[in-house]
Coordinates of C-alpha atoms and ligand atoms in Angstrom, one line a residue:
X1 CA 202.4 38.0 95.6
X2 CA 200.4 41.2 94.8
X3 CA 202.4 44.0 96.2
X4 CA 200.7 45.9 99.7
X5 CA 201.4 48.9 97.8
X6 CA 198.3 48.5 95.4
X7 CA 196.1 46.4 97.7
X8 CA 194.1 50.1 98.7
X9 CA 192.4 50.2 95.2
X10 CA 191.0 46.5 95.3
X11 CA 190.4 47.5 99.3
X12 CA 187.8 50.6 97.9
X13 CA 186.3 48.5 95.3
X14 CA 185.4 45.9 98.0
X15 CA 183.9 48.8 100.0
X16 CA 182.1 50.0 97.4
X17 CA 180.6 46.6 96.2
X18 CA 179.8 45.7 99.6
X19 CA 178.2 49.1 100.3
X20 CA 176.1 49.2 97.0
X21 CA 175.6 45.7 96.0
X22 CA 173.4 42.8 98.0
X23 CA 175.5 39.9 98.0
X24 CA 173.5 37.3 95.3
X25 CA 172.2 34.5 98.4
X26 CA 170.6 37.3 100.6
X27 CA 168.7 39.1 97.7
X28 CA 167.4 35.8 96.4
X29 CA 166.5 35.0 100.1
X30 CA 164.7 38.3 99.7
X31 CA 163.0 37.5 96.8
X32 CA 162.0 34.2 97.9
X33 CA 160.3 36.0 101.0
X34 CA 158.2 38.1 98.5
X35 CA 156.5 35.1 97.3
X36 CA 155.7 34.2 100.8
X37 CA 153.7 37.1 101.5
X38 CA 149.8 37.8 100.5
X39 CA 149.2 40.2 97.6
X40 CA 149.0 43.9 98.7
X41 CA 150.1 43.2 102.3
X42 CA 152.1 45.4 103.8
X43 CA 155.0 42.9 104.4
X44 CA 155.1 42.5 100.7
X45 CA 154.5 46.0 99.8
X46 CA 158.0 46.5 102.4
X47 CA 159.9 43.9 100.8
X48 CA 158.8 45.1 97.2
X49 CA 160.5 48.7 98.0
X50 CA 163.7 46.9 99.5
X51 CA 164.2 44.6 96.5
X52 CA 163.5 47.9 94.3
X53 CA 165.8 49.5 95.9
X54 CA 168.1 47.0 96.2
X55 CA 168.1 47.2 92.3
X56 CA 168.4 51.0 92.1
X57 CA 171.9 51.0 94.1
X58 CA 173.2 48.7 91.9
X59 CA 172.5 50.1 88.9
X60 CA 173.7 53.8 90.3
X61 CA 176.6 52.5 92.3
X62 CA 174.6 53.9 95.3
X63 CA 174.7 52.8 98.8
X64 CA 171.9 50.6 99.8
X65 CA 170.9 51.9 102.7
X66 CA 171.5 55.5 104.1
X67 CA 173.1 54.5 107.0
X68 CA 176.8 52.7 105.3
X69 CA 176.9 51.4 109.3
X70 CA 180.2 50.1 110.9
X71 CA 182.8 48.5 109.0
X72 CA 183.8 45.5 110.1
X73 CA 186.9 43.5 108.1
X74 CA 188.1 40.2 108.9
X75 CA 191.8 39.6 107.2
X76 CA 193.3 36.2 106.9
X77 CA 196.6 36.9 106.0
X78 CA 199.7 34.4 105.1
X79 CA 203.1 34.7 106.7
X80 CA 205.3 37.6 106.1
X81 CA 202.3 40.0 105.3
X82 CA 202.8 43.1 107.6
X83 CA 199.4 43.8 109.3
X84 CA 200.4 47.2 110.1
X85 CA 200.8 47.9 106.9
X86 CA 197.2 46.0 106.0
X87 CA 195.5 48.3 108.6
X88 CA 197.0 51.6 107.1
X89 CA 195.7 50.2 103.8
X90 CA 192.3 49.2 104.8
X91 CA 192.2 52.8 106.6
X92 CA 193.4 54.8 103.2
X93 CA 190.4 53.0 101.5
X94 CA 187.7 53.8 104.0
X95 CA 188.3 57.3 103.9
X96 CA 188.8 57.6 100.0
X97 CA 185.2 55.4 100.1
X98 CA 183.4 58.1 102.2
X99 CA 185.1 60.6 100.3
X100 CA 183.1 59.3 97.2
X101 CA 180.1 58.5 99.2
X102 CA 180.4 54.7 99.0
X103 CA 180.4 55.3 102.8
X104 CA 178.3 57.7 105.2
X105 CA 180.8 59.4 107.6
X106 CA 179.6 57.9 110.7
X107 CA 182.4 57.8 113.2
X108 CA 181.6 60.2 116.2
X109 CA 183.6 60.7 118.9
X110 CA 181.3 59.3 122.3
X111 CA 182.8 62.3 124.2
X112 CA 183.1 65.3 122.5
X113 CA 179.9 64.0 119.9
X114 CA 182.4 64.9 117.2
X115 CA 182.2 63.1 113.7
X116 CA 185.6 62.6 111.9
X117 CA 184.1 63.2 108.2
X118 CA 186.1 60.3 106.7
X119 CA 185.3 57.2 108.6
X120 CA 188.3 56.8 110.6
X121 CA 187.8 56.9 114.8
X122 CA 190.1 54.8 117.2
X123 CA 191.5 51.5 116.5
X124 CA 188.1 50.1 117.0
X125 CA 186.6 51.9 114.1
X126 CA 186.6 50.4 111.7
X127 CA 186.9 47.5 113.1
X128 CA 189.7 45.1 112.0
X129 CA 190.2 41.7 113.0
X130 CA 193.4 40.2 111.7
X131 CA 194.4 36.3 111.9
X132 CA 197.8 34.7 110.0
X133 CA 196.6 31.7 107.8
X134 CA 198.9 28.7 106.1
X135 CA 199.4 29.4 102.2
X136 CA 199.9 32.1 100.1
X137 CA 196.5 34.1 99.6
X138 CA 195.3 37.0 101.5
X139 CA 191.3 36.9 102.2
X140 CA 189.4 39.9 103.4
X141 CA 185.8 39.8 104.6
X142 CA 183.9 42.9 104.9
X143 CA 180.7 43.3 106.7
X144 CA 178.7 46.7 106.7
X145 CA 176.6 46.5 109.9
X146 CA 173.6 49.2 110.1
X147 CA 172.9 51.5 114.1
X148 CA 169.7 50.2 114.1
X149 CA 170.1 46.7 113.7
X150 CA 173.1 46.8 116.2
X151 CA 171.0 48.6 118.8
X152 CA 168.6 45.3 119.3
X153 CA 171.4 42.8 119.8
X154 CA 171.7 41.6 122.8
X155 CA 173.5 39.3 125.4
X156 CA 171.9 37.0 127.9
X157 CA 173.5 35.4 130.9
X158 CA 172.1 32.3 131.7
X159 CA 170.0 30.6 133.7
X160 CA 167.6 33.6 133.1
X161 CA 165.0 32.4 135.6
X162 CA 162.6 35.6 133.8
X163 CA 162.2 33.5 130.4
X164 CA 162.9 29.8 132.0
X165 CA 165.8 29.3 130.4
X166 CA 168.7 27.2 131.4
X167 CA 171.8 26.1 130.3
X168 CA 171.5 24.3 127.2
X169 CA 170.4 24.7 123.9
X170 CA 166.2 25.1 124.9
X171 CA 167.5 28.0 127.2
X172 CA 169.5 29.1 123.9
X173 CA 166.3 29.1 122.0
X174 CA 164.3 30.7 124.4
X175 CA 166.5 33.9 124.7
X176 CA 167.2 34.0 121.0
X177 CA 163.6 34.2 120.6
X178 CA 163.2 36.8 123.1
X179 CA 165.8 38.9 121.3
X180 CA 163.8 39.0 118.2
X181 CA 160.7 39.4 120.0
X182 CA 161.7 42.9 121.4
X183 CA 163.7 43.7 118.6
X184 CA 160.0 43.8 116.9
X185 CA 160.4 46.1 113.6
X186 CA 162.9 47.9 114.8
X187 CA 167.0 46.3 113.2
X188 CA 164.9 46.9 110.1
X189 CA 163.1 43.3 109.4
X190 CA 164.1 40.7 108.1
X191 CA 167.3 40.3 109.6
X192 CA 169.5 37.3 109.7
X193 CA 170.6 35.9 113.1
X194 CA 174.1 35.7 114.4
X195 CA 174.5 33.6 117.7
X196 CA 177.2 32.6 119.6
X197 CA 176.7 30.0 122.7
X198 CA 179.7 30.3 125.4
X199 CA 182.7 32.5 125.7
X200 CA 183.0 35.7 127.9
X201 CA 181.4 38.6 126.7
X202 CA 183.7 39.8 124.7
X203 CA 184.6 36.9 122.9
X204 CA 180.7 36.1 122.6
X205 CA 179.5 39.1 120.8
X206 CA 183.0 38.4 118.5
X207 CA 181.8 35.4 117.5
X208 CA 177.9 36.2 117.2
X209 CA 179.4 38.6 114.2
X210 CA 181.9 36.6 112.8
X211 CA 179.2 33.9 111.9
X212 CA 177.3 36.5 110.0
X213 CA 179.6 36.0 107.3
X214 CA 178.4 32.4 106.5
X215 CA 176.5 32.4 103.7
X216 CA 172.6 32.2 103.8
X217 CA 172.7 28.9 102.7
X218 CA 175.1 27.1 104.0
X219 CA 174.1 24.1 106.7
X220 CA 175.9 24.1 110.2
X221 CA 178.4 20.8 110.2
X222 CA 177.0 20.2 113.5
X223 CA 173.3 18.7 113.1
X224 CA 172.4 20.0 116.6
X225 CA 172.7 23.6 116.3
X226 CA 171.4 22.8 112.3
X227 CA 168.3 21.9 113.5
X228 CA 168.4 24.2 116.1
X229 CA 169.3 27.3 113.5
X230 CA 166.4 25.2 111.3
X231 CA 164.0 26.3 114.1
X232 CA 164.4 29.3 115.3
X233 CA 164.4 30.8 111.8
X234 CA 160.9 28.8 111.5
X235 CA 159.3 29.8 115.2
X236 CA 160.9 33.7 114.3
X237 CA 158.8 33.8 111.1
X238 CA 155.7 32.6 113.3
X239 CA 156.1 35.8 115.4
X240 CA 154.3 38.2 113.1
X241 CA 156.7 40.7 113.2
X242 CA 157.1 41.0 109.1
X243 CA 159.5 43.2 106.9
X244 CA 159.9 46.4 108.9
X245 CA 157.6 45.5 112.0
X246 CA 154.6 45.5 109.4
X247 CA 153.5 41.7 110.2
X248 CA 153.2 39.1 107.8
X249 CA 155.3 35.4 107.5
X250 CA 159.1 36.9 106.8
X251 CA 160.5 38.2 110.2
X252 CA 164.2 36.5 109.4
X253 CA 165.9 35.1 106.7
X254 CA 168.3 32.5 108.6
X255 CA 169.8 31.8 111.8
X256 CA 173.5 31.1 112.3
X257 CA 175.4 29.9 115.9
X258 CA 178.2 29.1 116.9
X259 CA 179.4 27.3 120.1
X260 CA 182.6 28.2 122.0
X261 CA 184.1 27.5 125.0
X262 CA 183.1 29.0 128.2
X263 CA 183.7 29.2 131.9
X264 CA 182.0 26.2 134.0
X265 CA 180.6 29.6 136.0
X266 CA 179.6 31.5 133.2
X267 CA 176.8 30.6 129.9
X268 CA 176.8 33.6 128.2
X269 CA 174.3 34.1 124.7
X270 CA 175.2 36.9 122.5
X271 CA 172.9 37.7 119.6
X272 CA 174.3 40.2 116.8
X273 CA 171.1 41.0 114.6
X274 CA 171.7 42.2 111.0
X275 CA 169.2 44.0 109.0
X276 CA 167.8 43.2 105.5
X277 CA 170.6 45.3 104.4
X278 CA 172.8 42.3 105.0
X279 CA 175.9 43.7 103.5
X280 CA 179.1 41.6 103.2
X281 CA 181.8 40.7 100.6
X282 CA 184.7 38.7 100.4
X283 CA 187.8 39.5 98.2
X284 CA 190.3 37.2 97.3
X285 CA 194.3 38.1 96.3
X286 CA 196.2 35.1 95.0
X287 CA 199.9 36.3 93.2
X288 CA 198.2 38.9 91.3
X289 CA 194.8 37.6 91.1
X290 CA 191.6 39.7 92.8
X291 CA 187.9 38.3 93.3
X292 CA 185.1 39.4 94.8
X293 CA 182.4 37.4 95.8
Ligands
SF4_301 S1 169.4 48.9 110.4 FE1 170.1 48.3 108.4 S2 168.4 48.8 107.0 FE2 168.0 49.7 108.9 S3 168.7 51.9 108.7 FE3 170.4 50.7 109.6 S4 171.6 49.9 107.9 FE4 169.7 50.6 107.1

């Protein structure tokens, strides 16, 4: 079992591959949309700077974006790890990250507007979700989410009588498409969708972020919300909206739900939106063994 004592160094290099390197499924996603869009269009023009600078970062070990956003880990630990020791150690690694500018420091304290300089608020920030797991090897999934993108998530409570929708999945796509809608340009186009059908509201917007870390192109087990993540990605990119709110065919790259169980008095709809700097990692620790992915 690799020791806690030396997990902070393989913690910073998943920081900084996350930060400065798109994982492989979303930049061919993003090179895929190129190909979609006319000749000199702005929507390609926008996605031709992104995949440049997509490029750049990882050639300079430079973040991708300015804004590093809100980390967000999810550890799947075995029995007899200590998560308070995994916390301290995903804490020492985000603030030796911002210290070498893998990370912006961009915790600020809502009251007295104070930023910490290293990354490291409450126990909310960074976030850390932590869940025990049968076998031997220790998984941790990081997920850098962008201000902007965050800002135009949004949770429904349905029936919404405004939009017509009810409870059931053409009320789910009629709010989901009504979060992108007003979300126009501004999470920084095209984003990926994460939805979660049911829960409270807490445990909805949860799971709206946890299924951001599926992969691009993975297909939902369950064929109803597969066709249903099928068509909303396809009625999203009819919306005009484009790469950065410029118009053109690429408005998202993918749609993910989930379902979960809810109250029979509440139906609650929580869309996370993530940005084209769609920024997660996995890294692996078997015995003494480290991936990244
Ligand atoms: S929303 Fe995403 S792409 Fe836009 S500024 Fe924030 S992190 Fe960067």
């Amino acid at each position: 079992m690799q020791a806690q004592s030396v997990l902070t160094e393989h913690l910073l290099e998943l920081i900084r591959l996350t930060a400065t390197d798109l994982p492989p499924d979303v930049e061919t996603s993003l090179r895929q949309a190129v190909e979609r869009e006319e000749p000199g269009s702005a929507a390609r023009g926008a996605l031709e700077a992104i995949l440049k600078n997509v490029d750049l970062s990882r050639q300079n070990a430079t973040p991708i974006c300015q804004d590093t956003g809100t980390p967000i880990f999810y550890v799947y630990y075995p029995l007899g790890w200590s998560t308070r020791d995994l916390r301290q150690q995903i804490r020492d690694a985000v603030a030796q990250a911002t210290a070498r500018s893998y990370l912006r420091p961009n915790a600020v304290n809502a009251i007295s507007d104070k930023n910490t300089g290293n990354n490291l608020g409450d126990a909310y920030f960074p976030t850390i979700h932590f869940e025990e797991v049968d076998g031997d090897t220790l998984t941790v999934e990081l997920m850098l989410k962008g201000g902007g993108c965050e800002n135009v998530g949004a949770q429904y409570s349905l029936p919404d009588s405004r939009l017509g929708a009810g409870r059931d999945l053409k009320g789910v796509r009629k709010v989901v498409l009504d979060a992108v809608h007003k979300a126009q340009g501004q999470g920084c186009a095209p984003g990926v969708l994460g939805v979660a059908v049911g829960g409270d509201r807490g445990s909805s917007f949860y799971a709206s972020k946890e299924v951001l870390y599926r992969r691009l192109d993975d297909v939902n087990p369950d064929p109803q919300l597969a066709a249903l993540e099928t068509r909303l990605t396809d009625e999203a990119n009819q919306l005009g909206i484009g790469p950065m709110g410029f118009g053109g065919k690429t408005t998202v790259l993918g749609t993910k739900i989930t379902g979960l169980h809810r109250l029979p008095a509440s139906f609650f709809v929580s869309v996370s939106y993530m940005c084209w700097a769609y920024r997660r990692r996995r890294m692996t620790v078997r015995g003494d063994q480290v991936t990244y992915e």
